[in-house]
Coordinates of C-alpha atoms in Angstrom, one line a residue:
X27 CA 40.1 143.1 107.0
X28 CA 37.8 145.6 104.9
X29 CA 37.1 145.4 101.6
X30 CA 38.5 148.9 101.0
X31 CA 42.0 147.9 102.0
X32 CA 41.5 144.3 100.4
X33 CA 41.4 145.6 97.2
X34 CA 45.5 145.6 97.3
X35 CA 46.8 149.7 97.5
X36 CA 43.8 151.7 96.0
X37 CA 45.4 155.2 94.7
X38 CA 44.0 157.8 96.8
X39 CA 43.0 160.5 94.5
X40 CA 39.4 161.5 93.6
X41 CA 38.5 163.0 90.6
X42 CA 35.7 163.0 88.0
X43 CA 34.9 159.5 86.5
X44 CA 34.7 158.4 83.2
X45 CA 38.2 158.2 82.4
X46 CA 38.6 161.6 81.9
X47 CA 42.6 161.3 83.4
X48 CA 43.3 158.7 82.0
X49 CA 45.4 155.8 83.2
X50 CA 47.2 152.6 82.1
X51 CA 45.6 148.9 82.8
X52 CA 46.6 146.0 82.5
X53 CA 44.0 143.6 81.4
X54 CA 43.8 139.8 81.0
X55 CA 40.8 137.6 79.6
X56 CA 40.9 139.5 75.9
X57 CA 40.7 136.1 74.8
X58 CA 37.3 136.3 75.1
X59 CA 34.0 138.1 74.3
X60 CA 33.4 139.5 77.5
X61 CA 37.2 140.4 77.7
X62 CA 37.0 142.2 74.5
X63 CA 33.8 144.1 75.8
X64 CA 36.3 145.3 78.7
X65 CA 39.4 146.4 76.7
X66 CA 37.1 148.5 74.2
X67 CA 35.0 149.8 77.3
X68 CA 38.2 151.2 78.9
X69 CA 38.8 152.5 75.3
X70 CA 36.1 154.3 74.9
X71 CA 36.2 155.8 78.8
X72 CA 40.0 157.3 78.1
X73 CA 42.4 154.2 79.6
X74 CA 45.0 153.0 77.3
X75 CA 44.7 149.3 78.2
X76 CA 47.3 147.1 77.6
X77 CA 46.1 143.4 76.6
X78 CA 48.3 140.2 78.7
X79 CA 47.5 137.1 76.9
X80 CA 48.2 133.7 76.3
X81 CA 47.2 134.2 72.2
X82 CA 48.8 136.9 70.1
X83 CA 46.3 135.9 68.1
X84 CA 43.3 136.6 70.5
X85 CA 40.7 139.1 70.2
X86 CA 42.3 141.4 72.5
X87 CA 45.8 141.0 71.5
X88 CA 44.3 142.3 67.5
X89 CA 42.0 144.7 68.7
X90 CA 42.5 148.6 67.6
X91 CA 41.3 149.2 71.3
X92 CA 44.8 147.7 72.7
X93 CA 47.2 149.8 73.6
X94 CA 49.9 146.9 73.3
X95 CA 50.2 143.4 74.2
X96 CA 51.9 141.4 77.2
X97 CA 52.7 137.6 76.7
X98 CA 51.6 136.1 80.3
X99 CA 51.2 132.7 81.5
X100 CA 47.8 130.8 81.9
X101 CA 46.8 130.9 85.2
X102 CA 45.0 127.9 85.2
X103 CA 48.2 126.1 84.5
X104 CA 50.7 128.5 86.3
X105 CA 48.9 130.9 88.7
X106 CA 52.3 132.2 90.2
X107 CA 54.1 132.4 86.9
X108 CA 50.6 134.4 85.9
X109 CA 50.5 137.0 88.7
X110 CA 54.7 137.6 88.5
X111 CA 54.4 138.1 85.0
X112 CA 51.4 140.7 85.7
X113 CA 52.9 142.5 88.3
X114 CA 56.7 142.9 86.0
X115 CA 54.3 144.3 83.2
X116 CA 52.7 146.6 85.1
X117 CA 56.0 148.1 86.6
X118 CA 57.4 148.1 83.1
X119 CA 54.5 149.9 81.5
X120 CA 53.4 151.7 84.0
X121 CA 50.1 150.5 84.5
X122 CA 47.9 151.9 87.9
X123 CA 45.5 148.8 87.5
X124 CA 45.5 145.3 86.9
X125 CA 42.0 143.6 85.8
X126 CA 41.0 140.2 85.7
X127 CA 39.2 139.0 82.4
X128 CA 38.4 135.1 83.8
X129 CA 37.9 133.7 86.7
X130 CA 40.6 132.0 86.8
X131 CA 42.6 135.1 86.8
X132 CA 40.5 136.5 89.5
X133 CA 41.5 133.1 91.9
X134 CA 45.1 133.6 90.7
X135 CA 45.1 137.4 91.9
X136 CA 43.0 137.5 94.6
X137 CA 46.0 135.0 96.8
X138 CA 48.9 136.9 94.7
X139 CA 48.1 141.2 95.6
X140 CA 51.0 141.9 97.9
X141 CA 53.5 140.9 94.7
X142 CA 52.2 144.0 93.2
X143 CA 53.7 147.1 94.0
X144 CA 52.4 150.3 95.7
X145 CA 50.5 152.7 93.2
X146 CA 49.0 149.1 91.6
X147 CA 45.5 148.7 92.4
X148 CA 44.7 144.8 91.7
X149 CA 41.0 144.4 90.6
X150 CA 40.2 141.2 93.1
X151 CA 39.1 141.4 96.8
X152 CA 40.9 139.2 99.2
X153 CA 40.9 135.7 98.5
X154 CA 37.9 134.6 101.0
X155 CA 35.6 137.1 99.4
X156 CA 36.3 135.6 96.1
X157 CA 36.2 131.6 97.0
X158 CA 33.1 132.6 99.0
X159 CA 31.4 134.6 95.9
X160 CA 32.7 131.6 93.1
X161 CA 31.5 128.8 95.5
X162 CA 28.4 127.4 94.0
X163 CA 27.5 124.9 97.0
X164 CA 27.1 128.4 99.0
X165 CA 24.9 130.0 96.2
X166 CA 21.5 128.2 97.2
X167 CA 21.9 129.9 101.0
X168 CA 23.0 133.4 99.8
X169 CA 20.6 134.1 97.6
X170 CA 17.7 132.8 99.6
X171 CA 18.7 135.3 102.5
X172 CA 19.0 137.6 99.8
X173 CA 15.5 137.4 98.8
X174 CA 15.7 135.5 95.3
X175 CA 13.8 132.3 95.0
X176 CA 15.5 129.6 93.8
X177 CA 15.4 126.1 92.2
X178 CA 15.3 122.5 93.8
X179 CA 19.1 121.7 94.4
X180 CA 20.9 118.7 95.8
X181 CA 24.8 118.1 96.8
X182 CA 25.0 114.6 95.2
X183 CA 28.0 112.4 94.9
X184 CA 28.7 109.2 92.8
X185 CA 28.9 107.2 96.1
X186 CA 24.9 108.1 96.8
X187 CA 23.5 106.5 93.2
X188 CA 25.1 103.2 94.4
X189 CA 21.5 101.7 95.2
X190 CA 19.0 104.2 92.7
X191 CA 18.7 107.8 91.6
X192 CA 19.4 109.7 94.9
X193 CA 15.5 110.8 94.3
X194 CA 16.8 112.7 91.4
X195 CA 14.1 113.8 88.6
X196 CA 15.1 114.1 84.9
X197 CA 15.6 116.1 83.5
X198 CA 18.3 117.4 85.3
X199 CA 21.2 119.4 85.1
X200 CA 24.6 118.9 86.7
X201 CA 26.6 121.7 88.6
X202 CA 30.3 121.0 89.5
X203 CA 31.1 122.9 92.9
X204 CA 32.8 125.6 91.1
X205 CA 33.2 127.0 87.9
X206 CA 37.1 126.3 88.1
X207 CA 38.4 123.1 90.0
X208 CA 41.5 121.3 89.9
X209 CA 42.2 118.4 87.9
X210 CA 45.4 116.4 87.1
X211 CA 47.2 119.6 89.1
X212 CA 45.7 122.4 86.9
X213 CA 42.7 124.6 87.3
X214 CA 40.0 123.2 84.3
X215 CA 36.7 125.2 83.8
X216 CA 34.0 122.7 84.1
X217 CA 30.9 123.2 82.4
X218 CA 27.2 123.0 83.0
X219 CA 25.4 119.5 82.0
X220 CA 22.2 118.3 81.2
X221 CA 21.1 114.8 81.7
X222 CA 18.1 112.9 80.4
X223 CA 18.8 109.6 82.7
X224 CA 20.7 107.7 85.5
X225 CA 23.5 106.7 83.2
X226 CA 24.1 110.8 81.7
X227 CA 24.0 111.6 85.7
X228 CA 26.9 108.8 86.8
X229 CA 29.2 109.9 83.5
X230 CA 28.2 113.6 84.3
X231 CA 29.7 113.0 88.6
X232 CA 32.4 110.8 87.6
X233 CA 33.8 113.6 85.2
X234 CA 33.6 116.2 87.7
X235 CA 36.5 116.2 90.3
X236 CA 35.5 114.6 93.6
X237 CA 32.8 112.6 91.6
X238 CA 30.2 115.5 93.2
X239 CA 28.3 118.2 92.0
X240 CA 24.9 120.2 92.3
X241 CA 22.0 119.0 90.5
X242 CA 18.6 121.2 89.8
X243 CA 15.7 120.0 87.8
X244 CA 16.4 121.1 83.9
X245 CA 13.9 124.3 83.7
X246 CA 12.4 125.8 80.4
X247 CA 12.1 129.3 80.3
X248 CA 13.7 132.3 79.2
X249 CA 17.2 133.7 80.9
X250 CA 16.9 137.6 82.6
X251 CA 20.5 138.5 84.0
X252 CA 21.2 141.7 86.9
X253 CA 24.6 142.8 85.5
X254 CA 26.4 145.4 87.5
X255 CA 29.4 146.5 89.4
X256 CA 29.6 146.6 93.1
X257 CA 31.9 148.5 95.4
X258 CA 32.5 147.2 99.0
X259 CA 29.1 145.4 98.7
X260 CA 27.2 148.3 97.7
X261 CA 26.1 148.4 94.0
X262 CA 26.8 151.1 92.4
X263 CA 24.5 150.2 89.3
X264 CA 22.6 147.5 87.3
X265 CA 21.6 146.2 84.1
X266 CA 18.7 143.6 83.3
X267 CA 18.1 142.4 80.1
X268 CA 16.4 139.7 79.2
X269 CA 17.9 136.8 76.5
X270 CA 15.7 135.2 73.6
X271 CA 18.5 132.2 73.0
X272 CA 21.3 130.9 74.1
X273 CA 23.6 128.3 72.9
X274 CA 24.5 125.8 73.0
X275 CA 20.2 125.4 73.4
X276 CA 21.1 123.4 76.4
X277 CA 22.7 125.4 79.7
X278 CA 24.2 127.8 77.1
X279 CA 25.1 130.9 76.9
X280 CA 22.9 134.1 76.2
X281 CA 23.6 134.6 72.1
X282 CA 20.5 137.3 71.9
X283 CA 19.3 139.6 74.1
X284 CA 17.3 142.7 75.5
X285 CA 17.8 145.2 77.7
X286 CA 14.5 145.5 79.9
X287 CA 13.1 147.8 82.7
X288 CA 14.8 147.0 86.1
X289 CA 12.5 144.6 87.9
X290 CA 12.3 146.3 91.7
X291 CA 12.2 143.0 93.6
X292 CA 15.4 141.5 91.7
X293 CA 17.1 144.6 92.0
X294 CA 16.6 145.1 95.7
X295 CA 17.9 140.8 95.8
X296 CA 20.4 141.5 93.9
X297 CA 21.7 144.9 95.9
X298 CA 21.3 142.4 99.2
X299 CA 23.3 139.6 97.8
X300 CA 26.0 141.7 97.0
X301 CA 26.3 143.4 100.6
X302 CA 25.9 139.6 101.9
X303 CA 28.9 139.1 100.0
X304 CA 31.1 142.6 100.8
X305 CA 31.5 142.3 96.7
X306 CA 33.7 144.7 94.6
X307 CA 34.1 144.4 90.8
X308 CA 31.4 143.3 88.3
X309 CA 28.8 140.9 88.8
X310 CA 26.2 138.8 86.7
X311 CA 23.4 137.3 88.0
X312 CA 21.6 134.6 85.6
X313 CA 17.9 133.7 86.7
X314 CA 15.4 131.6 84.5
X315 CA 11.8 133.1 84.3
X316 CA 9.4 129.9 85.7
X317 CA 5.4 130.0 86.2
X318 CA 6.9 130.6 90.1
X319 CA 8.8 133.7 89.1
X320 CA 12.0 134.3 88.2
X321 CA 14.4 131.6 89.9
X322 CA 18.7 132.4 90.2
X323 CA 20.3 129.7 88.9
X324 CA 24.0 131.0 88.5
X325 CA 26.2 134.1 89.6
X326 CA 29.4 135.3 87.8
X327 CA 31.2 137.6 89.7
X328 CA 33.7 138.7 87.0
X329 CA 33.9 140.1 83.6
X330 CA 30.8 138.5 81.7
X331 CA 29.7 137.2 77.8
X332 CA 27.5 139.9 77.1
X333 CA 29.3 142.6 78.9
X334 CA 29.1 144.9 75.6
X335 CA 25.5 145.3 76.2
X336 CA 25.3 147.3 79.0
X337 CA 28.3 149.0 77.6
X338 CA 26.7 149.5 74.3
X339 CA 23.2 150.3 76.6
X340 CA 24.7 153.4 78.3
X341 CA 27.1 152.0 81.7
X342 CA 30.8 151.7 81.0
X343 CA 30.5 148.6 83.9
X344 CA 34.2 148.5 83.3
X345 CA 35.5 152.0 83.4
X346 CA 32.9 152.8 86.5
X347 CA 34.6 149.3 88.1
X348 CA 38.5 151.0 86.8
X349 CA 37.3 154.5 88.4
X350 CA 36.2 153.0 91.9
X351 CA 39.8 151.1 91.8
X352 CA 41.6 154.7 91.4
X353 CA 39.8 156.7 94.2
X354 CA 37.5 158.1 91.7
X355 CA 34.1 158.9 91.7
X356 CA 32.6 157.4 87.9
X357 CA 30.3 158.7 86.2
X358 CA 26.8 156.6 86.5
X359 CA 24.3 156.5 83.7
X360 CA 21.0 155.2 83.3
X361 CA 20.9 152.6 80.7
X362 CA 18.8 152.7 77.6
X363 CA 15.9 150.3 77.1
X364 CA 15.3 147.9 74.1
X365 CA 19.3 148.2 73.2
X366 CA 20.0 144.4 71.6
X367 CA 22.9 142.1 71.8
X368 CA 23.8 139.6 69.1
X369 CA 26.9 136.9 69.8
X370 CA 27.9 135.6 66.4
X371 CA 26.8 131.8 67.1
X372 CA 23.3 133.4 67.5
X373 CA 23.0 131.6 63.7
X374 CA 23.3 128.1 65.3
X375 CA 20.6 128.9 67.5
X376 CA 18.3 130.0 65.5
X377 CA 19.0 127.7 62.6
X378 CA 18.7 124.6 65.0
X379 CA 15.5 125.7 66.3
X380 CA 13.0 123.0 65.1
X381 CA 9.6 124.9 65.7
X382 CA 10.7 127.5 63.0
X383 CA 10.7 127.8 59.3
X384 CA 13.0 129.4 57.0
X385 CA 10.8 132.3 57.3
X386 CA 11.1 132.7 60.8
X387 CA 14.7 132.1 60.9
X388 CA 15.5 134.6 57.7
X389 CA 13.2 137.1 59.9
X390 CA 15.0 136.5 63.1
X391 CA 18.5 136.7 61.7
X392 CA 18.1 140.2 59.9
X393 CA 20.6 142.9 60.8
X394 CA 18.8 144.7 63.7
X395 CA 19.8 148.6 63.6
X396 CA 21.8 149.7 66.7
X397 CA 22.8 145.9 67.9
X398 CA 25.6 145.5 69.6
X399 CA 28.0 142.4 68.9
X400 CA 30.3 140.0 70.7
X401 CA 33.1 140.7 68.3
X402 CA 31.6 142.6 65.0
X403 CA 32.5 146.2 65.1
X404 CA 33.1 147.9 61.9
X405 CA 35.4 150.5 63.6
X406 CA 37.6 147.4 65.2
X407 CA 37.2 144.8 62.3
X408 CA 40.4 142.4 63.1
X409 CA 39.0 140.6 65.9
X410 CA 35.8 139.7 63.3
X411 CA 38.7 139.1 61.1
X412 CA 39.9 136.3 63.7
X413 CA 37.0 135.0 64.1
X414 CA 36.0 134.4 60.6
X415 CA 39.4 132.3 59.9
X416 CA 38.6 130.4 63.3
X417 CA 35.5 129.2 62.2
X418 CA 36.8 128.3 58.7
X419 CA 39.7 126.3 60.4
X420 CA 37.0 124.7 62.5
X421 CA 35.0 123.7 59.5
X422 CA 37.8 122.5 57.5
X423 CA 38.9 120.0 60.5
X424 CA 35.5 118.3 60.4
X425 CA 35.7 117.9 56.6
X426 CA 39.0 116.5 57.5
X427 CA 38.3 114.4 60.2
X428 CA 34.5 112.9 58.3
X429 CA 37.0 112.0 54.7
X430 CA 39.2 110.1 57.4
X431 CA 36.9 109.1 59.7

């Protein structure tokens, strides 16, 4: 089966991109930053975007950008109940797409297209496609054909430290298999570790289901991402940028970053590894810059953190991704250079940075002219507003817990 007919009952029109007609999504994953990114992208573009969410609280679900909000079950506990409940909205308001924000929504869709009806275009290829492109056990192989160079990794279960360290070197970090695996009957985003010794590796495989995962050698160096959108494995266009910090410190995410001039040799890998893998939709692809070159150490083939960079940087990734969906040809931008993206946790970063004074870190955490935020945006404020009594919550729970404790 084609990619073209995968993605379920693509409207056949053509007309100019940019959402200049117009249209109804659907869109889950507003929960997040890279979710809100997407619903004020297709804002921007012309698409009144509906938000489905498990939070009427959520970023998306308060945002000025949504067009309304649907209550919908969490696919990671419910997938069926998730894509039913997707494909009733979208009758009921009309919507001509249906995006995934996670990806566990993309897993959930991609085995659940034919409950939408015709006239629905579903923004997930077919379901081998996607287990193929979220499989990180296959990663190592694709992009080595590809071109990228890439770290050290081993498959390694608890079983094979039974008489040493499986010739592992610390530090290390620890992969599970995928980003989403089921545990205890539910899908459960697993997260990245890093281990300083044999007894952080055991606890690290014993928490991970199957007691296996991938392990690399921890690397030092600055994250560059290839951010995109891809269309029946041909990319239509990238972003790099390159990231100062992450956080947490360790295997975090990108909290600060750069938009930089397209490096030809990880654009032309990153082109192949998307026709290796007949992609559609957006893609990121996270490398770490070592004395050996820029290795790729992770791809996320779905809605992404810092999406509102290349947004903010000139290429509506999600409106170009909503126009290919509709039979429409987008309209493709080059992006600006030197455009910077602040997450709000970019604070803990910088303020747990040991190498820098309060000088530094007063410096460094200045309002920067023409940065773009995770959730700060003057002309939205509530989601900022949401965020703001999160973290206030949060703080009063650990004065809480420390009087009791």
């Amino acid at each position: 089966m084609s990619t073209t007919s995968s993605l379920h009952r693509r409207q056949s029109q053509t007309r100019r991109g940019g959402g200049e007609a117009g249209g109804c999504v659907l869109l889950t994953g507003a929960e997040y930053t890279g979710g809100l990114a997407a619903l004020r992208g297709l804002h921007r573009a012309g698409y009144r975007t509906w938000v489905a969410t498990t939070d009427p609280h959520s970023y998306g679900a308060l945002s000025r950008a949504a067009a309304g909000v649907i209550p919908i079950l969490d696919p990671r506990v419910d997938p069926d109940g998730f894509a039913h409940g997707l494909a009733a909205a979208a009758t009921r308001i009309g919507a001509t797409v249906v995006l995934p924000g996670t990806e566990a929504g993309l897993l959930a869709l991609a085995d659940r297209r034919n409950l939408f009806p015709a006239g629905v275009a579903v923004g997930a290829p077919e379901t081998a496609l996607v287990a193929a492109a979220c499989d990180k056990s296959l990663l190592d192989s694709h992009a080595r054909s590809a071109g990228f160079l890439v770290p050290p990794t081993a498959a390694v279960t608890l079983s094979d430290l039974d008489d040493g360290d499986g010739g592992v070197r610390f530090p290390a970090v620890v992969k599970p298999l995928r980003s989403e695996m089921t545990r205890d009957g539910r899908l459960e985003r697993i997260e990245v570790a890093r281990v300083a010794g044999l007894d952080e590796l055991v606890t690290a495989l014993r928490d991970l289901p199957g007691q296996a995962g991938l392990v690399q050698p921890y690397l030092h160096g600055r994250i560059r991402t290839v951010n995109g959108v891809a269309w029946e494995g041909r990319v239509v266009t990238t972003v790099h940028k390159r990231a100062e910090r992450t956080w947490p410190r360790d295997c975090g995410v990108v909290c600060f970053a750069t938009t930089v001039a397209r490096d030809p040799a990880l654009d032309e890998a990153a082109r192949a590894l998307m026709a290796n893998l007949r992609w559609s939709g957006l893609f990121n692809i996270q490398l770490i810059e070592s004395a050996s070159g820029p290795l790729l150490i992770d791809l996320n083939p779905r809605v992404y953190h810092s999406l509102a960079l290349a947004i903010a940087a000139g290429p509506n990734l999600p409106a170009i991704w909503v126009d290919l969906l509709l039979g429409r040809t987008p309209a493709v931008v080059d992006y600006e250079l030197g455009r910077t993206f602040r997450a709000e946790d970019d604070i803990y970063a910088v303020l747990s940075a040991r190498d820098r004074g309060v000088g530094s870190a007063v410096s460094e955490l200045r309002p920067r002219r023409g940065t773009t935020h995770a959730v700060l945006d003057r002309h939205d404020p509530r989601p900022t507003q949401a965020l703001v009594g999160r973290v206030v919550s949060g703080l009063r729970r650990k004065i809480a817990d420390r009087r009791h404790g």
